[in-house]
Each structure stands twice: as structure tokens, then as C-alpha cells.
PDB file of C-alpha atoms in Angstrom:
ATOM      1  CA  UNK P 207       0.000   0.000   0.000  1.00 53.00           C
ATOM      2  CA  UNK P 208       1.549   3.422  -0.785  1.00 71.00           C
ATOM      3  CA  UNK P 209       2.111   6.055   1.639  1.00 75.00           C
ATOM      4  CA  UNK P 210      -0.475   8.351   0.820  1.00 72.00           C
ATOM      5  CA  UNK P 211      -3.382   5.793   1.192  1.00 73.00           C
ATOM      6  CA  UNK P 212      -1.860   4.467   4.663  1.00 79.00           C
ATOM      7  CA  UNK P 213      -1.349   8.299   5.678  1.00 77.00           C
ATOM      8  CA  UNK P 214      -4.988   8.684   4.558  1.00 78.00           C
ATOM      9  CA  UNK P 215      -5.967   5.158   6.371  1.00 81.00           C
ATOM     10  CA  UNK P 216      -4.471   6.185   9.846  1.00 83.00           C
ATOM     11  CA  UNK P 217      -6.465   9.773   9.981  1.00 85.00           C
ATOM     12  CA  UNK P 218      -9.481   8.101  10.097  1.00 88.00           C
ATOM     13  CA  UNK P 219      -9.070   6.751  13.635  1.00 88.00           C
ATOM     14  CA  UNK P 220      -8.613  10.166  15.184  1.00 88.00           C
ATOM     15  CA  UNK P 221     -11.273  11.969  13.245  1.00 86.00           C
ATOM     16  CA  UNK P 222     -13.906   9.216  14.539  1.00 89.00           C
ATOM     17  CA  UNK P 223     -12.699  10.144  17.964  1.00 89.00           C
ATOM     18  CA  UNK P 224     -12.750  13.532  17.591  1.00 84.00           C
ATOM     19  CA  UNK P 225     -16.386  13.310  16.176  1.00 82.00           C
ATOM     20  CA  UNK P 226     -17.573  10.983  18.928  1.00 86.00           C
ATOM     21  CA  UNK P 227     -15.977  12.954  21.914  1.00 85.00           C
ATOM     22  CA  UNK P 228     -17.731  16.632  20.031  1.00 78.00           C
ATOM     23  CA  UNK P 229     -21.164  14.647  20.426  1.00 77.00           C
ATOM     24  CA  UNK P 230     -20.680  13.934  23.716  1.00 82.00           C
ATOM     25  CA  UNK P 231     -21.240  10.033  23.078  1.00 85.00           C
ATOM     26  CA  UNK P 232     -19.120   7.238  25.268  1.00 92.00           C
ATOM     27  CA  UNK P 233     -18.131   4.193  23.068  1.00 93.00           C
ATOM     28  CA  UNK P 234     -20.932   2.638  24.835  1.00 94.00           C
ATOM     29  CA  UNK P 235     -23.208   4.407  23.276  1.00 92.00           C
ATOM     30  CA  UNK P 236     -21.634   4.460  20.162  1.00 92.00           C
ATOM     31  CA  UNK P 237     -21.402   0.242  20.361  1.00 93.00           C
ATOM     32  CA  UNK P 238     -25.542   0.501  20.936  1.00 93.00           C
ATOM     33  CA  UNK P 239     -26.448   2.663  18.061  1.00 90.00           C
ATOM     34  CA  UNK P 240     -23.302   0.947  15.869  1.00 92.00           C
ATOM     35  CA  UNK P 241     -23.221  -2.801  16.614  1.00 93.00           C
ATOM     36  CA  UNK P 242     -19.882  -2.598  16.694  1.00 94.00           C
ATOM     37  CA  UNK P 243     -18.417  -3.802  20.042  1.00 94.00           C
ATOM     38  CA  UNK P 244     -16.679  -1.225  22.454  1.00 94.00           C
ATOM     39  CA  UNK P 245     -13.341  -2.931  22.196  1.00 94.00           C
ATOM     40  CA  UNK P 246     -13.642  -2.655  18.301  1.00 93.00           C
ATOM     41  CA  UNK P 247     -14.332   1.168  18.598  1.00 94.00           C
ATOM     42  CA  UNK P 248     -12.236   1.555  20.765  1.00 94.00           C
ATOM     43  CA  UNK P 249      -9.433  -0.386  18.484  1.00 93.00           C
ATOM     44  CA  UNK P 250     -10.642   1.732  15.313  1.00 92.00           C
ATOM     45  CA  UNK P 251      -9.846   5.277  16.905  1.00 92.00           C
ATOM     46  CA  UNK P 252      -6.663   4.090  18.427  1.00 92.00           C
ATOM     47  CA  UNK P 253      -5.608   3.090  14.443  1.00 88.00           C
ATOM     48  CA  UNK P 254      -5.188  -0.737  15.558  1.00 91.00           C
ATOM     49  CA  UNK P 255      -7.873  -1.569  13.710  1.00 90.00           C
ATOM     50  CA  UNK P 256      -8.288  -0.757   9.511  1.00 87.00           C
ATOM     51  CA  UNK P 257     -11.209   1.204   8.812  1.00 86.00           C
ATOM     52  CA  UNK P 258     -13.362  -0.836   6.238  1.00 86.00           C
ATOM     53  CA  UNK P 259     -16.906  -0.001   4.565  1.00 83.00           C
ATOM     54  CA  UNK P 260     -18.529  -2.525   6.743  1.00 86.00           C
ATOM     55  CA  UNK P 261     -17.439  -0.121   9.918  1.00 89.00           C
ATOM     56  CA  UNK P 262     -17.294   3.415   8.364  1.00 88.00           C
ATOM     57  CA  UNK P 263     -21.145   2.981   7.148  1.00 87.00           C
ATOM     58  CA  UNK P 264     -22.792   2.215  10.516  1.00 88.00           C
ATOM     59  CA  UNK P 265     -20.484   5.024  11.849  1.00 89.00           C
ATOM     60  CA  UNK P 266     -21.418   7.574   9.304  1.00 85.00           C
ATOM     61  CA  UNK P 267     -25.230   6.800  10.209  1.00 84.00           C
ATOM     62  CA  UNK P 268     -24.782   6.836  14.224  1.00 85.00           C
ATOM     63  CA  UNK P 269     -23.239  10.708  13.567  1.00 79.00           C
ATOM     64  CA  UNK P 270     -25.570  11.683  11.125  1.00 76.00           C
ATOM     65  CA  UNK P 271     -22.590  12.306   8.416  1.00 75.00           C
ATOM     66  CA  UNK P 272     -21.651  11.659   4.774  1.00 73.00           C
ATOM     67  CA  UNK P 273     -19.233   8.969   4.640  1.00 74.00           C
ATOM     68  CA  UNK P 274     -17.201  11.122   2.920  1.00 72.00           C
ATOM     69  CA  UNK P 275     -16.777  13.680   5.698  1.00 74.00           C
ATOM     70  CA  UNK P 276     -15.108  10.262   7.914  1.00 78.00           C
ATOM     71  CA  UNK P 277     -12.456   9.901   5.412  1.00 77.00           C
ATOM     72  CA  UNK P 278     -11.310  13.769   4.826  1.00 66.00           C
ATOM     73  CA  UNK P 279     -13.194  15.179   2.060  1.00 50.00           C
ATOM     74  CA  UNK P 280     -13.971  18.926   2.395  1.00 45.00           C
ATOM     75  CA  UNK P 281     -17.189  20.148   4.159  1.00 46.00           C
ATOM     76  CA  UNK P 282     -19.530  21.356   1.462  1.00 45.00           C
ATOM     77  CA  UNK P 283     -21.320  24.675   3.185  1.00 48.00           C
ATOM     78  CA  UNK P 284     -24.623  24.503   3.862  1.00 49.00           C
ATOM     79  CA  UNK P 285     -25.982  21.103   5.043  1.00 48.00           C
ATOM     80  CA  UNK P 286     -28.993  21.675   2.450  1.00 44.00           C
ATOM     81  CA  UNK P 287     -26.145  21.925  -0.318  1.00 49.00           C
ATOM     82  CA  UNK P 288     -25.605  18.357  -1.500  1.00 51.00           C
ATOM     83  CA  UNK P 289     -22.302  18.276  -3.587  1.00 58.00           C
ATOM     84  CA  UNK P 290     -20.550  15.027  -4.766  1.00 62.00           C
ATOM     85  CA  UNK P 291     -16.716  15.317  -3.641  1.00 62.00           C
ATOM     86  CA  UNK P 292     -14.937  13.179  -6.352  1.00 64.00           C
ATOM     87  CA  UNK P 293     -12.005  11.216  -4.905  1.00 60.00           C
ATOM     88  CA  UNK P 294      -9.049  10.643  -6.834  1.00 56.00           C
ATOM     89  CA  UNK P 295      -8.291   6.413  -5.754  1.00 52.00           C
ATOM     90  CA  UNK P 296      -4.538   6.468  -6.087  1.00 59.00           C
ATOM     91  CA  UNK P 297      -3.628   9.354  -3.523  1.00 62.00           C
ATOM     92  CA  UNK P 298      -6.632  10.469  -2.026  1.00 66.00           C
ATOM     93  CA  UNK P 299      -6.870  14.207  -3.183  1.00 79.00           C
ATOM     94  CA  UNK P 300     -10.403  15.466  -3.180  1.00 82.00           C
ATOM     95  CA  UNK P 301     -12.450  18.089  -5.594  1.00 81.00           C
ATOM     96  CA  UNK P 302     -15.335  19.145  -4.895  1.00 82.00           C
ATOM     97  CA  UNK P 303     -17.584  20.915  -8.176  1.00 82.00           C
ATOM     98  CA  UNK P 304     -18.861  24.096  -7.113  1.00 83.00           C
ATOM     99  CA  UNK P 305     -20.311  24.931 -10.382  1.00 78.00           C
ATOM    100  CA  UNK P 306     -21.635  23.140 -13.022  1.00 70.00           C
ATOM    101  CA  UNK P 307     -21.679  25.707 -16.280  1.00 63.00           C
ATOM    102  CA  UNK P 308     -20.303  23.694 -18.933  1.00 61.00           C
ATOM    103  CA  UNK P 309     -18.019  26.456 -21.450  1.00 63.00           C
ATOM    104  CA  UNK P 310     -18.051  28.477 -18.775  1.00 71.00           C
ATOM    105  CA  UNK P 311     -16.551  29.558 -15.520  1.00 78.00           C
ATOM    106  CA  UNK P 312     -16.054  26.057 -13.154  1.00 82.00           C
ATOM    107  CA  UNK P 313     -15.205  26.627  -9.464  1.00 87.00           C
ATOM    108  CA  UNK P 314     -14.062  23.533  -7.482  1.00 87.00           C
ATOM    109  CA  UNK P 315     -12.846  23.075  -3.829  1.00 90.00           C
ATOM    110  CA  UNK P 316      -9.938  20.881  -3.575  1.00 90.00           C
ATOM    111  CA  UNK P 317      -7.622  18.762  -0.986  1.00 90.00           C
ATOM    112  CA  UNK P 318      -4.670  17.740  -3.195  1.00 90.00           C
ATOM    113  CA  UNK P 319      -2.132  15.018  -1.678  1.00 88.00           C
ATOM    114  CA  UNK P 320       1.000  14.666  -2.396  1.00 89.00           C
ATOM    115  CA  UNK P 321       1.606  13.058  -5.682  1.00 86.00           C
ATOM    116  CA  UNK P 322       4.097  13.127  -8.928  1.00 88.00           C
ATOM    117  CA  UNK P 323       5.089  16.231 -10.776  1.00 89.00           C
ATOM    118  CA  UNK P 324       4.093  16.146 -14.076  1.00 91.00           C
ATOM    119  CA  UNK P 325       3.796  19.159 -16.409  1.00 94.00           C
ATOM    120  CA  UNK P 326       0.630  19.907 -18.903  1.00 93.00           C
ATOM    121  CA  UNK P 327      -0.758  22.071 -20.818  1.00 92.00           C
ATOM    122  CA  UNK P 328      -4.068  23.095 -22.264  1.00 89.00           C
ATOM    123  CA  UNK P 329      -6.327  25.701 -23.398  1.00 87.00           C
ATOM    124  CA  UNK P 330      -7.696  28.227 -20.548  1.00 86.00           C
ATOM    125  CA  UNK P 331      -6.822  30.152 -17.659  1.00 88.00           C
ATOM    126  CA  UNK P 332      -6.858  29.132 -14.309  1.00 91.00           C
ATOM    127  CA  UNK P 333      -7.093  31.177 -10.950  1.00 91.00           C
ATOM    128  CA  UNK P 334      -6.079  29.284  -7.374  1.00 91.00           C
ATOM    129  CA  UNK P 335      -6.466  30.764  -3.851  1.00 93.00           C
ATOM    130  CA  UNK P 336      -5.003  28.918  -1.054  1.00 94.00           C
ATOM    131  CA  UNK P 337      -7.288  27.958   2.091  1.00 92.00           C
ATOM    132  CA  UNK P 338      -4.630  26.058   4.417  1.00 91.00           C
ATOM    133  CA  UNK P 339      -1.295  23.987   4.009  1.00 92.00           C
ATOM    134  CA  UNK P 340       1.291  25.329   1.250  1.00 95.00           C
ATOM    135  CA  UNK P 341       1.131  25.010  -2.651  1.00 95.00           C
ATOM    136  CA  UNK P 342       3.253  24.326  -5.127  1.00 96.00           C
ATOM    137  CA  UNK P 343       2.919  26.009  -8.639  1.00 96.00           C
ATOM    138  CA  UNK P 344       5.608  24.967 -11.239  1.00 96.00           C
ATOM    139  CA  UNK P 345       4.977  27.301 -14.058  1.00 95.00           C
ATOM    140  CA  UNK P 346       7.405  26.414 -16.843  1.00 93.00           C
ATOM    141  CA  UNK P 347      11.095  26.914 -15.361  1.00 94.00           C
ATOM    142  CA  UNK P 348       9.625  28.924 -12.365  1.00 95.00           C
ATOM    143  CA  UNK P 349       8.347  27.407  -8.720  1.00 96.00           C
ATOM    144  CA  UNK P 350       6.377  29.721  -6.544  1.00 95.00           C
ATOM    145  CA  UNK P 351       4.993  28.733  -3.381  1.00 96.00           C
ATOM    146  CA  UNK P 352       1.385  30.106  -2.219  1.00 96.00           C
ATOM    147  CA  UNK P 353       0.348  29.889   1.355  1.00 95.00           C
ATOM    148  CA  UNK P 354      -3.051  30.797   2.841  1.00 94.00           C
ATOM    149  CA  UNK P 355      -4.669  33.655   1.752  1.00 93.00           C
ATOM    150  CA  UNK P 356      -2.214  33.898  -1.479  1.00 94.00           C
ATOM    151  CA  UNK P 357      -3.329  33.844  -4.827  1.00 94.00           C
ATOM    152  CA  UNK P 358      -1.797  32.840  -8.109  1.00 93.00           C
ATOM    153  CA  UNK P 359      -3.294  33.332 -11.851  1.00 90.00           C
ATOM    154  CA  UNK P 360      -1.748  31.800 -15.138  1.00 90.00           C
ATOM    155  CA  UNK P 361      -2.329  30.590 -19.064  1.00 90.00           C
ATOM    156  CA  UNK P 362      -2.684  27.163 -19.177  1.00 90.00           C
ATOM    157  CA  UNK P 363      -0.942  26.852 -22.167  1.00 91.00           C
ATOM    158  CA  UNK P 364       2.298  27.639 -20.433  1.00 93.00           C
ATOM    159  CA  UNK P 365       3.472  24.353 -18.665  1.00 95.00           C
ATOM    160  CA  UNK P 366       2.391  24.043 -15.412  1.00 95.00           C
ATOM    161  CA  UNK P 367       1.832  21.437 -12.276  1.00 95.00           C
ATOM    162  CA  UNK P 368       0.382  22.406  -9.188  1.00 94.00           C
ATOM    163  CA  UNK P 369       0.318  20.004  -5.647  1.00 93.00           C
ATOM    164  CA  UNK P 370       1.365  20.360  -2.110  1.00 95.00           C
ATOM    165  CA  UNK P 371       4.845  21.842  -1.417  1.00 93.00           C
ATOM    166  CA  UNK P 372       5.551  19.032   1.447  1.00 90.00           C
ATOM    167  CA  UNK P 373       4.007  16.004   2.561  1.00 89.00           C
ATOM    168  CA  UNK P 374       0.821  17.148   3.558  1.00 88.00           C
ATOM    169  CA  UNK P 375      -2.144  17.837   1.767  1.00 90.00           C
ATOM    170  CA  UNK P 376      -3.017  21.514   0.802  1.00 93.00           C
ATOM    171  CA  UNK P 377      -6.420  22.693   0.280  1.00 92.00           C
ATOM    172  CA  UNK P 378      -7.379  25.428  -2.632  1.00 94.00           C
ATOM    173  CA  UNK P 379     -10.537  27.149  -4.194  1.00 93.00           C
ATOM    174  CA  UNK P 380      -9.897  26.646  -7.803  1.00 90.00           C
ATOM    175  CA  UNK P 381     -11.402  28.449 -10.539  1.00 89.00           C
ATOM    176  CA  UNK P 382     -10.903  27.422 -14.561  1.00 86.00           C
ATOM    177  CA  UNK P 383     -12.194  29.257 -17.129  1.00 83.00           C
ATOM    178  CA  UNK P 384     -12.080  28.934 -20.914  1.00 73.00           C
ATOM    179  CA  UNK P 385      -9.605  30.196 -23.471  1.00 62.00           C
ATOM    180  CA  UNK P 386      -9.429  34.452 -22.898  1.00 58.00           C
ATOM    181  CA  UNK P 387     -11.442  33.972 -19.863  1.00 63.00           C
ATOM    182  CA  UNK P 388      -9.536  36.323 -17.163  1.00 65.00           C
ATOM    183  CA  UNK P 389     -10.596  38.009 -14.446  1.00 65.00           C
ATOM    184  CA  UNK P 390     -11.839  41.740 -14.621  1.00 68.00           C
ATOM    185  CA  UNK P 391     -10.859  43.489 -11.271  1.00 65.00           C
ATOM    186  CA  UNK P 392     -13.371  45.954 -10.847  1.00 65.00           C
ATOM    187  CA  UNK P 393     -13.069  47.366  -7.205  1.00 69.00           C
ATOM    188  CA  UNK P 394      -9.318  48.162  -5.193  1.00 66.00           C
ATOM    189  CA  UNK P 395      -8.483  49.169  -1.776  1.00 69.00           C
ATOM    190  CA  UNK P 396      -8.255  52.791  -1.996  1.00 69.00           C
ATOM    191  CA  UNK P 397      -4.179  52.588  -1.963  1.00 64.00           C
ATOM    192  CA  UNK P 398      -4.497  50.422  -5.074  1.00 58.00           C
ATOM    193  CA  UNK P 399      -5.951  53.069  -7.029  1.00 56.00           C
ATOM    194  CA  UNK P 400      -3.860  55.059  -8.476  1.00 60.00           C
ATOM    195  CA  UNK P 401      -1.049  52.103  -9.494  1.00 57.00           C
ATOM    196  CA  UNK P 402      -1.457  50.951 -13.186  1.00 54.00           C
TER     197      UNK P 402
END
């Protein structure tokens, strides 16, 4: 098993604990509403014991969460918002569609693992903003590295990659937008105003 998957694999543990001690509920509880025995809860947030479908369902039902949101994908908004995180199977990165305007602008929320560089190009224009861990842009010869609350913008037909700058995951709102598509600022901070 790769390193990514088992570093994937051993969060779950914690985050079940975490969710179960925010609710307030003992493992006893948990065990009644689950059917899974104390000492196997118990086992499963400790990381002895591998998290498997058969587990993480009844789980996701005793908290009243997507099964999804037990195995890291990104919280959607609003509750009443239902949007289908797509999960990548090799490493585990997440995107989440936040629009769905085919030929037009398409917004997407995304946890990216760590994974291979590998440049590409194609036609459009793409827009990141970083939400938490570090990013890595390779833009042809040039690396730049964005952390929260940076921005980057580039042509997609100049060669690019983009991924964590470590070993941990970094999460980004990412906007793509056809050939010419670029954004039009139309409001500055008063200090901005004058500069060309």
C-alpha cells in the first residue's frame, strides 16, 4: 500500500474520535447505536484496527454524516447543499464541483495530496487561492509557493503542475475558465488606485 493511502488510512481513527468525543457520546453508546463492540471502537480510533466499509457505514449513520466527511473530504457549506466530492483512488486528493456551467466559468474546492510532478498544458486560464497547508505552482522553469490567503493566476498553455509543497495535503478554491477567460478586477483598496 503506498504512503499516501496508509497516511490517509491512519487519519481516520482520530477523526472518529474527535467526532464521537464533540457529540458527547461514550463508546458505549456508540457500540448501541453501531453494533460494533466497544473494544472494536475503541481499536478503530486508536488506528489498531483498519477502517473498512462494513465499519465506516454504521459510523457515518450513528453521527448523522456523509461517509465522505469520515475519510477527509472537504465540508460542502450549507448542510442543504448536496455536492458530490470526487475522490481521486490512487492518492486520495479530493475536488469538490462548485459549479456546473459547462463552457463556462467552473469553481471547485480541492484537498490535493502529495503526488508526482508532471507538467501539462491546455487551453484556458486558471485562478487558485489557497485555504490552508502550502502550494506548489511549477509554471514552466519557475516554482512559486502560495500559502493561505495567497493567490496565483496563469495561461494554461504555459506548462504548469500544481500540488502540495511538502508532505501534507493543501487545500485550494480553484477556478478554470475557458480560453481568454480572465478576471476583470473591478473594485481596489483605496491605496491600489492610483497604481497601473
Amino acid at each position: 500500500m503506498d504512503a499516501e493511502l496508509e497516511h490517509l488510512l491512519a487519519a481516520i481513527g482520530p477523526r472518529l474520535r474527535s467526532l464521537r468525543r464533540d457529540r458527547g457520546m461514550t463508546l458505549e453508546a456508540l457500540s448501541a447505536a453501531t453494533g460494533i463492540s466497544v473494544s472494536g471502537l475503541s481499536r478503530l480510533e486508536s488506528g489498531k484496527r483498519r477502517p473498512t466499509l462494513e465499519l465506516l457505514i454504521p459510523l457515518a449513520r450513528a453521527h448523522h454524516v456523509a461517509l465522505d466527511q469520515l475519510i477527509a473530504a472537504p465540508a460542502t457549506g450549507d448542510p442543504r447543499v448536496h455536492l458530490t466530492p470526487l475522490q481521486h483512488r490512487k492518492n486520495g486528493s479530493v475536488l469538490v464541483p462548485l459549479t456546473q456551467y459547462p463552457g463556462r466559468l467552473q469553481v471547485f474546492k480541492q484537498v490535493i495530496a502529495p503526488g508526482p510532478r508532471r507538467l501539462v498544458t491546455h487551453t484556458g486560464y486558471e485562478w487558485f487561492f489557497v485555504l490552508a497547508g502550502e502550494l506548489l505552482l511549477v509554471l514552466g522553469e519557475r516554482e512559486l509557493t502560495l500559502r493561505p490567503g495567497e493567490v496565483a493566476e496563469f495561461d494554461t498553455a504555459e506548462p504548469h503542475w500544481f500540488g502540495p509543497s511538502g508532505d501534507r495535503p493543501v487545500e485550494i478554491l480553484h477556478i478554470f475558465g475557458p480560453q481568454g477567460d480572465k478576471a476583470r478586477v473591478r473594485a481596489r483598496p483605496a491605496a491600489l488606485r492610483n497604481e497601473p
